[in-house]
CSV table of C-alpha atoms and ligand atoms in Angstrom, one decimal:
chain,number,residue,atom,x,y,z
S,1,MET,CA,83.6,98.7,135.5
S,2,THR,CA,87.1,97.6,136.1
S,3,LYS,CA,90.3,98.2,134.2
S,4,THR,CA,93.7,96.9,133.5
S,5,VAL,CA,96.6,99.0,133.2
S,6,PHE,CA,99.5,97.8,131.1
S,7,SER,CA,102.6,99.8,131.8
S,8,ASN,CA,106.5,99.9,131.1
S,9,PHE,CA,106.7,99.4,127.4
S,10,ASN,CA,107.6,101.1,124.1
S,11,LEU,CA,104.3,102.0,122.1
S,12,PHE,CA,104.1,101.9,118.5
S,13,ASP,CA,100.4,102.8,118.1
S,14,GLY,CA,100.3,102.1,114.2
S,15,THR,CA,99.9,105.8,113.3
S,16,GLY,CA,103.3,107.6,113.1
S,17,ASP,CA,107.0,106.6,112.8
S,18,SER,CA,108.4,106.1,116.1
S,19,ASN,CA,107.7,104.7,119.6
S,20,ASP,CA,106.5,106.4,122.7
S,21,LYS,CA,109.0,105.4,125.5
S,22,ASN,CA,107.8,104.3,129.0
S,23,ALA,CA,104.2,104.2,127.6
S,24,TRP,CA,101.0,102.8,129.5
S,25,PHE,CA,97.6,102.3,128.6
S,26,ALA,CA,94.3,101.4,130.5
S,27,VAL,CA,91.8,99.0,129.0
S,28,ASP,CA,88.2,98.6,130.1
S,29,ASP,CA,87.7,94.8,131.1
S,30,GLU,CA,84.3,94.6,130.0
S,31,THR,CA,84.4,96.2,126.6
S,32,GLY,CA,88.2,95.4,125.8
S,33,LYS,CA,88.6,99.0,124.6
S,34,LEU,CA,91.3,101.6,125.4
S,35,LEU,CA,90.1,103.9,128.0
S,36,ASP,CA,93.2,106.2,128.4
S,37,ARG,CA,97.0,106.0,127.7
S,38,GLY,CA,100.2,108.1,128.3
S,39,THR,CA,103.8,108.0,129.2
S,40,GLY,CA,105.7,108.2,132.5
S,41,THR,CA,104.0,107.2,135.7
S,42,ALA,CA,101.0,104.8,135.1
S,43,PRO,CA,97.8,105.2,137.2
S,44,ASN,CA,96.6,102.3,139.3
S,45,GLY,CA,94.3,99.7,137.7
S,46,ASP,CA,92.3,97.0,139.2
S,47,SER,CA,94.7,94.8,137.6
S,48,ASN,CA,98.4,95.9,136.8
S,49,VAL,CA,100.6,94.3,134.0
S,50,ASP,CA,104.3,95.3,133.8
S,51,LEU,CA,105.4,94.7,130.4
S,52,LYS,CA,109.1,95.0,131.3
S,53,SER,CA,110.4,97.4,128.8
S,54,LYS,CA,109.2,95.3,125.8
S,55,TYR,CA,107.7,96.7,122.5
S,56,VAL,CA,104.1,97.0,121.8
S,57,MET,CA,102.4,97.3,118.4
S,58,PRO,CA,98.8,96.9,117.0
S,59,GLY,CA,97.7,93.4,116.1
S,60,LEU,CA,97.9,92.6,112.3
S,61,PHE,CA,95.2,92.5,109.9
S,62,ASN,CA,95.2,89.9,107.0
S,63,VAL,CA,92.5,91.0,104.3
S,64,HIS,CA,93.1,87.9,102.2
S,65,CYS,CA,92.6,84.6,103.7
S,66,HIS,CA,91.2,81.2,102.8
S,67,ILE,CA,90.9,79.7,106.1
S,68,MET,CA,89.4,76.4,104.8
S,69,SER,CA,92.1,75.7,102.1
S,70,HIS,CA,95.0,73.4,103.0
S,71,PRO,CA,98.3,74.9,102.0
S,72,ASP,CA,100.0,71.6,102.0
S,73,THR,CA,97.7,69.5,99.5
S,74,ALA,CA,97.8,69.9,95.7
S,75,ASP,CA,93.9,70.3,95.7
S,76,GLY,CA,93.9,72.6,98.8
S,77,GLY,CA,91.5,70.0,100.5
S,78,ALA,CA,88.8,71.1,97.9
S,79,ASN,CA,87.1,67.7,98.2
S,80,GLU,CA,86.4,67.9,101.9
S,81,SER,CA,83.1,67.8,103.6
S,82,GLU,CA,81.5,70.8,105.2
S,83,THR,CA,82.3,69.4,108.7
S,84,GLU,CA,86.1,68.8,107.8
S,85,ALA,CA,86.5,72.2,106.4
S,86,ALA,CA,84.9,73.9,109.3
S,87,VAL,CA,87.3,72.2,111.8
S,88,PHE,CA,90.1,73.1,109.6
S,89,SER,CA,89.0,76.6,109.4
S,90,VAL,CA,88.6,77.1,113.2
S,91,GLN,CA,92.5,75.6,113.5
S,92,SER,CA,93.5,78.1,110.7
S,93,LEU,CA,92.0,80.9,112.6
S,94,ARG,CA,93.9,80.0,115.9
S,95,THR,CA,97.2,79.8,113.7
S,96,LEU,CA,96.7,83.3,112.4
S,97,LEU,CA,96.1,84.5,115.9
S,98,LYS,CA,99.0,83.0,117.4
S,99,SER,CA,101.1,84.6,114.4
S,100,GLY,CA,99.9,88.0,115.5
S,101,VAL,CA,96.8,88.4,113.2
S,102,THR,CA,93.8,89.9,115.4
S,103,PHE,CA,91.5,90.7,112.4
S,104,VAL,CA,90.9,88.5,109.2
S,105,ARG,CA,89.1,89.4,106.0
S,106,GLU,CA,87.9,86.2,103.9
S,107,CYS,CA,88.2,86.4,100.3
S,108,GLY,CA,86.1,83.3,99.1
S,109,THR,CA,85.3,80.5,101.4
S,110,THR,CA,83.5,76.9,100.8
S,111,TYR,CA,80.2,76.3,102.0
S,112,ASP,CA,79.8,80.1,103.4
S,113,LEU,CA,81.7,78.5,106.3
S,114,ASP,CA,83.1,81.8,107.3
S,115,ILE,CA,79.6,83.5,107.6
S,116,LYS,CA,78.5,80.5,109.7
S,117,LEU,CA,81.7,80.8,112.0
S,118,LYS,CA,81.0,84.6,112.5
S,119,LYS,CA,77.6,83.9,113.5
S,120,MET,CA,79.0,81.6,116.4
S,121,MET,CA,81.6,84.4,117.3
S,122,ASP,CA,78.8,86.9,117.7
S,123,LYS,CA,76.6,84.4,119.9
S,124,GLY,CA,79.7,83.8,121.8
S,125,THR,CA,80.0,80.0,120.9
S,126,LEU,CA,83.2,80.4,119.2
S,127,LYS,CA,86.0,82.2,121.1
S,128,HIS,CA,89.9,82.7,120.9
S,129,VAL,CA,89.9,83.5,117.3
S,130,PRO,CA,90.6,86.7,115.6
S,131,SER,CA,87.8,89.0,114.5
S,132,LEU,CA,86.4,88.1,111.2
S,133,LEU,CA,85.0,89.7,108.2
S,134,PRO,CA,83.3,86.9,106.1
S,135,SER,CA,82.8,86.9,102.2
S,136,GLY,CA,81.1,83.7,102.0
S,137,MET,CA,81.5,82.1,98.5
S,138,ALA,CA,83.1,83.9,95.9
S,139,PHE,CA,81.5,85.0,92.4
S,140,SER,CA,82.9,83.6,89.1
S,141,MET,CA,82.1,82.7,85.7
S,142,THR,CA,81.3,79.3,84.0
S,143,GLY,CA,84.7,77.6,83.8
S,144,GLY,CA,86.4,80.8,85.6
S,145,HIS,CA,88.8,80.9,88.5
S,146,GLY,CA,87.3,79.0,91.5
S,147,ASP,CA,84.5,77.4,89.6
S,148,GLY,CA,83.8,74.3,91.5
S,149,TYR,CA,83.9,72.6,94.9
S,150,HIS,CA,81.1,74.8,96.7
S,151,PHE,CA,83.5,77.8,96.4
S,152,SER,CA,81.8,80.1,94.1
S,153,TYR,CA,78.5,81.2,92.6
S,154,ILE,CA,78.8,80.8,89.1
S,155,VAL,CA,77.1,83.8,87.1
S,156,ASP,CA,77.2,84.6,83.4
S,157,SER,CA,75.4,87.9,83.0
S,158,PRO,CA,74.8,91.1,85.0
S,159,ASP,CA,71.3,89.9,86.1
S,160,GLU,CA,72.9,86.5,87.3
S,161,MET,CA,75.4,88.8,89.3
S,162,ARG,CA,72.8,90.9,90.8
S,163,LYS,CA,70.8,87.9,92.0
S,164,ALA,CA,73.8,85.9,93.3
S,165,VAL,CA,75.2,89.0,95.3
S,166,ARG,CA,71.8,89.6,96.7
S,167,THR,CA,71.6,86.0,97.9
S,168,GLY,CA,75.2,86.2,99.2
S,169,LEU,CA,74.2,89.4,101.3
S,170,LYS,CA,71.1,87.8,102.4
S,171,LYS,CA,73.1,85.0,104.0
S,172,GLY,CA,75.4,87.4,105.8
S,173,ALA,CA,78.5,88.1,103.4
S,174,LYS,CA,80.3,91.3,104.5
S,175,VAL,CA,82.4,91.7,101.6
S,176,ILE,CA,81.9,90.6,98.0
S,177,LYS,CA,84.6,88.8,96.1
S,178,MET,CA,84.7,88.5,92.4
S,179,MET,CA,87.0,87.0,89.9
S,180,ALA,CA,88.2,89.4,87.2
S,181,THR,CA,90.8,87.2,85.7
S,182,GLY,CA,92.3,83.7,85.9
S,183,GLY,CA,94.8,82.3,88.3
S,184,VAL,CA,97.9,80.6,88.3
S,185,MET,CA,98.5,76.6,88.2
S,186,THR,CA,95.0,75.9,87.4
S,187,PRO,CA,94.6,74.1,83.9
S,188,ASN,CA,93.4,76.3,81.2
S,189,ASP,CA,93.5,79.3,83.4
S,190,PHE,CA,96.0,82.1,83.2
S,191,MET,CA,96.7,85.4,85.0
S,192,ASP,CA,96.1,87.2,82.0
S,193,ASP,CA,92.8,85.7,81.0
S,194,PRO,CA,89.9,88.4,81.5
S,195,GLN,CA,87.1,86.4,83.3
S,196,LEU,CA,84.0,88.3,84.4
S,197,SER,CA,83.0,91.3,82.4
S,198,THR,CA,83.1,94.9,83.6
S,199,GLU,CA,79.3,95.0,83.4
S,200,GLU,CA,78.9,91.8,85.4
S,201,MET,CA,81.3,93.0,88.1
S,202,ARG,CA,79.7,96.5,88.3
S,203,ALA,CA,76.5,94.8,89.1
S,204,GLY,CA,78.0,93.2,91.9
S,205,VAL,CA,79.7,96.1,93.3
S,206,VAL,CA,76.7,98.3,93.0
S,207,GLU,CA,74.8,95.6,95.1
S,208,ALA,CA,77.7,95.6,97.7
S,209,HIS,CA,77.8,99.3,97.8
S,210,HIS,CA,73.9,99.5,98.4
S,211,LYS,CA,74.5,97.7,101.6
S,212,GLY,CA,77.4,100.0,102.6
S,213,LEU,CA,79.8,97.1,102.1
S,214,LYS,CA,83.1,96.8,99.9
S,215,ALA,CA,83.9,94.8,96.6
S,216,ALA,CA,87.2,93.0,96.2
S,217,ALA,CA,88.4,91.6,92.8
S,218,HIS,CA,91.0,88.9,92.3
S,219,ALA,CA,92.9,90.4,89.3
S,220,GLU,CA,96.4,89.2,88.4
S,221,GLY,CA,96.9,90.4,84.9
S,222,ASN,CA,95.7,92.8,82.2
S,223,PRO,CA,92.9,93.7,80.8
S,224,GLY,CA,91.3,92.0,84.0
S,225,ILE,CA,92.6,94.8,86.4
S,226,GLN,CA,91.4,97.5,84.1
S,227,ASN,CA,88.1,95.9,83.8
S,228,ALA,CA,87.8,95.5,87.6
S,229,LEU,CA,88.7,99.1,88.2
S,230,ASP,CA,86.1,100.2,85.7
S,231,ALA,CA,83.5,98.1,87.6
S,232,GLY,CA,84.3,100.3,90.7
S,233,MET,CA,86.0,97.7,92.9
S,234,ASP,CA,87.4,98.9,96.2
S,235,SER,CA,90.4,96.5,96.2
S,236,ILE,CA,92.5,94.7,93.6
S,237,GLU,CA,93.7,91.6,95.1
S,238,HIS,CA,97.1,90.4,93.8
S,239,GLY,CA,97.4,93.2,91.1
S,240,PHE,CA,100.8,91.8,89.9
S,241,TYR,CA,100.7,93.4,86.5
S,242,VAL,CA,99.3,96.8,87.3
S,243,ASN,CA,100.3,99.3,84.9
S,244,GLU,CA,100.9,103.1,85.1
S,245,GLN,CA,97.4,104.3,83.9
S,246,GLU,CA,95.7,101.7,86.3
S,247,ALA,CA,97.9,102.9,89.2
S,248,GLU,CA,96.6,106.4,88.4
S,249,GLN,CA,93.0,105.4,88.3
S,250,MET,CA,93.6,103.6,91.7
S,251,VAL,CA,94.8,106.8,93.2
S,252,LYS,CA,91.9,108.7,91.9
S,253,GLN,CA,89.2,106.1,92.8
S,254,HIS,CA,90.9,105.4,96.3
S,255,THR,CA,91.2,101.6,95.3
S,256,TYR,CA,93.4,99.6,97.6
S,257,LEU,CA,96.0,97.0,96.4
S,258,THR,CA,96.4,93.8,98.3
S,259,PRO,CA,99.8,92.5,97.2
S,260,THR,CA,100.0,88.8,98.3
S,261,LEU,CA,103.6,88.6,97.6
S,262,ILE,CA,104.1,85.5,99.8
S,263,ALA,CA,101.5,83.6,97.5
S,264,GLU,CA,103.5,84.7,94.2
S,265,LEU,CA,106.6,83.6,95.9
S,266,ALA,CA,105.0,80.2,96.3
S,267,ILE,CA,104.4,79.8,92.4
S,268,PRO,CA,107.9,78.9,91.2
S,269,LYS,CA,108.5,77.1,94.5
S,270,TYR,CA,105.2,74.9,94.0
S,271,GLY,CA,105.7,74.6,90.3
S,272,LYS,CA,109.1,72.9,90.5
S,273,LYS,CA,107.4,69.8,91.1
S,274,PHE,CA,105.1,69.8,88.1
S,275,LEU,CA,106.5,72.1,85.5
S,276,PRO,CA,109.3,72.3,82.9
S,277,ASP,CA,112.3,74.7,83.6
S,278,TRP,CA,111.3,77.2,81.2
S,279,GLU,CA,107.9,77.8,82.9
S,280,ILE,CA,109.5,78.0,86.1
S,281,LYS,CA,111.6,80.8,84.8
S,282,LYS,CA,108.5,82.6,83.6
S,283,ALA,CA,107.1,82.5,87.2
S,284,GLU,CA,110.5,83.7,88.4
S,285,ASP,CA,110.7,86.6,85.8
S,286,ALA,CA,106.9,87.4,86.7
S,287,LEU,CA,108.1,87.9,90.4
S,288,ASP,CA,110.6,90.5,89.3
S,289,ASP,CA,108.0,92.2,87.2
S,290,THR,CA,105.7,92.3,90.1
S,291,TYR,CA,108.2,94.1,92.4
S,292,ARG,CA,108.9,96.6,89.6
S,293,ASN,CA,105.0,97.2,88.8
S,294,PHE,CA,104.3,97.4,92.9
S,295,LYS,CA,107.3,99.9,93.3
S,296,MET,CA,105.9,102.1,90.4
S,297,ALA,CA,102.5,102.0,92.0
S,298,TYR,CA,103.7,103.0,95.5
S,299,GLN,CA,105.5,105.8,94.3
S,300,LYS,CA,102.5,106.9,92.4
S,301,GLY,CA,100.5,107.0,95.8
S,302,VAL,CA,98.5,103.7,95.4
S,303,LYS,CA,97.6,102.5,99.0
S,304,PHE,CA,98.5,98.9,99.9
S,305,THR,CA,96.8,96.7,102.5
S,306,LEU,CA,98.2,93.6,104.2
S,307,GLY,CA,97.1,90.3,102.9
S,308,THR,CA,98.6,86.9,102.1
S,309,ASP,CA,96.0,84.6,100.3
S,310,ALA,CA,96.7,82.3,103.1
S,311,GLY,CA,95.6,78.6,102.3
S,312,THR,CA,97.2,78.8,98.6
S,313,PRO,CA,100.1,76.1,98.1
S,314,PHE,CA,102.9,76.4,100.6
S,315,ASN,CA,101.3,79.3,102.0
S,316,GLY,CA,100.3,78.7,105.6
S,317,PHE,CA,98.3,80.7,108.1
S,318,ASP,CA,101.5,81.5,110.0
S,319,ALA,CA,102.9,83.5,107.4
S,320,THR,CA,101.5,87.1,107.8
S,321,PRO,CA,104.8,88.4,109.2
S,322,THR,CA,106.6,87.3,106.2
S,323,GLU,CA,104.7,89.1,104.1
S,324,LEU,CA,105.7,92.2,106.0
S,325,GLU,CA,109.4,91.4,105.1
S,326,LEU,CA,108.4,91.0,101.3
S,327,MET,CA,106.5,94.3,101.5
S,328,THR,CA,109.7,96.1,102.5
S,329,LYS,CA,111.2,95.2,99.1
S,330,ILE,CA,108.3,97.7,97.5
S,331,GLY,CA,110.5,100.4,99.2
S,332,MET,CA,108.5,100.9,102.4
S,333,SER,CA,110.0,101.6,105.9
S,334,PRO,CA,108.7,99.2,108.6
S,335,ALA,CA,106.3,102.0,109.9
S,336,GLU,CA,105.0,102.3,106.4
S,337,VAL,CA,104.5,98.5,106.1
S,338,TYR,CA,102.5,98.4,109.5
S,339,ARG,CA,100.4,101.4,108.3
S,340,CYS,CA,99.2,99.2,105.4
S,341,SER,CA,97.7,97.2,108.2
S,342,SER,CA,96.7,99.5,110.9
S,343,ILE,CA,95.3,102.2,108.8
S,344,ASN,CA,94.7,101.1,105.3
S,345,SER,CA,93.4,97.5,105.9
S,346,ALA,CA,91.2,98.5,108.6
S,347,ASP,CA,89.5,101.1,106.5
S,348,LEU,CA,89.3,98.8,103.7
S,349,CYS,CA,87.6,96.3,106.1
S,350,GLY,CA,85.3,99.2,107.5
S,351,VAL,CA,86.3,99.0,111.0
S,352,SER,CA,88.8,101.9,111.3
S,353,ASP,CA,86.8,103.5,114.0
S,354,GLN,CA,87.0,100.5,116.1
S,355,ARG,CA,90.3,98.6,115.3
S,356,GLY,CA,93.8,98.9,113.6
S,357,THR,CA,95.5,101.6,115.5
S,358,LEU,CA,96.1,101.6,119.4
S,359,GLU,CA,94.2,105.0,120.2
S,360,VAL,CA,91.7,105.7,122.9
S,361,GLY,CA,88.2,104.2,122.2
S,362,LYS,CA,89.4,101.4,120.1
S,363,TYR,CA,89.9,97.7,121.0
S,364,ALA,CA,93.0,96.6,122.7
S,365,ASP,CA,94.2,94.2,120.1
S,366,PHE,CA,98.2,94.3,120.4
S,367,LEU,CA,101.3,92.3,120.1
S,368,VAL,CA,104.1,92.4,122.7
S,369,LEU,CA,107.6,91.8,121.1
S,370,ASP,CA,111.1,91.3,122.7
S,371,LYS,CA,112.7,93.7,119.9
S,372,ASP,CA,111.6,96.7,118.3
S,373,PRO,CA,109.5,96.4,115.5
S,374,LEU,CA,110.5,99.6,113.9
S,375,ALA,CA,114.2,98.8,113.8
S,376,ASP,CA,113.5,95.5,111.7
S,377,VAL,CA,110.0,94.0,110.5
S,378,ARG,CA,111.6,90.5,110.9
S,379,ASN,CA,111.1,91.1,114.8
S,380,VAL,CA,107.4,90.8,114.4
S,381,SER,CA,108.2,87.0,113.4
S,382,GLN,CA,109.0,86.1,117.1
S,383,LYS,CA,107.4,82.8,117.7
S,384,ASP,CA,106.6,83.3,121.2
S,385,LYS,CA,105.4,86.9,121.1
S,386,GLN,CA,102.4,87.7,123.3
S,387,VAL,CA,98.9,88.2,121.4
S,388,TYR,CA,96.1,90.3,123.1
S,389,LEU,CA,92.7,90.3,121.5
S,390,ASN,CA,90.0,92.9,123.2
S,391,GLY,CA,92.6,93.6,126.0
S,392,LYS,CA,92.8,89.8,126.9
S,393,ARG,CA,95.9,87.6,126.4
S,394,GLU,CA,95.4,84.7,124.0
S,395,PHE,CA,99.1,83.7,123.4
H,1,LIG,ZN1,92.7,84.2,97.0
């Protein structure tokens, strides 16, 4: 075994509120895991890296991505062939990694592309991309959010959901994504429309849990958020109109909330091309409502994760650091925002014993920044930051 010792840096390990000054850690070159860490004089490694008093923090999670979706086209590239979508997906993963994301959870991918890419990563034929938790295709109802273009299984009863989720799991899905409400900007599809029923979603949740896996619900408005909670979902994605009763239920059931604030911000921006002024105003008001609702939920103790819905209009794969900035508006300190990634997101993805925080025994996924991330979350947006995956430098 050989080891690399990194030394002379300020360490935020993703757990507390402060930096360890003059820190060092040793990484096993074969496994990519942290062997030891400390402060002061560093031990000698087989290789030694002086990080020159810079700032080290854990690599980010992004638990809500659509790697095949084009943020800069009106249809998201929905008519692409599988080959085109696959090439684009690999580029998206690289962009995510460069931005500082070392772990990606997909929330609906056409052609089950993410499952296929994950198999290539496990074989070692696809390298230099973040760790990936694949969802495969999502689960929706006839005419529901995401119905079309190889994106969803269409189910219209609990029995159909059971069979479809079992099929997804057989193919290799590691998280089950279901549509509890309509979305935005799609014709005849609104945030407040309830879609899959509680009974239909419950059947999917039970199947995911039988495999030790988690279920996530696209749920923007009510009563769909309530339906998703009653179905036993592990995370509410978007959750813009979460109310007090639902927030209390989330705390009790230990349900995470992925706010995807940057995706909602893109709605008024995107809509300006297509919509009348009053409708833009409605979208902007919805944004104000969202911050109010999220502040309430955060104060009640709801746990948030970090996810951007990357791939939706004007919401690219380099934007995860921007989501950190938006999350501070919910009332979180920088350290609290990072813990949504290092602790909460790692737990939601079922990898908290392996990744998330920079503790001995876990993988050395970390960022090296010029300025202190605890002083200002904007310091994570540094364009030429260093990104390490499993102890190896990628950027
Ligand atoms: Zn999404």
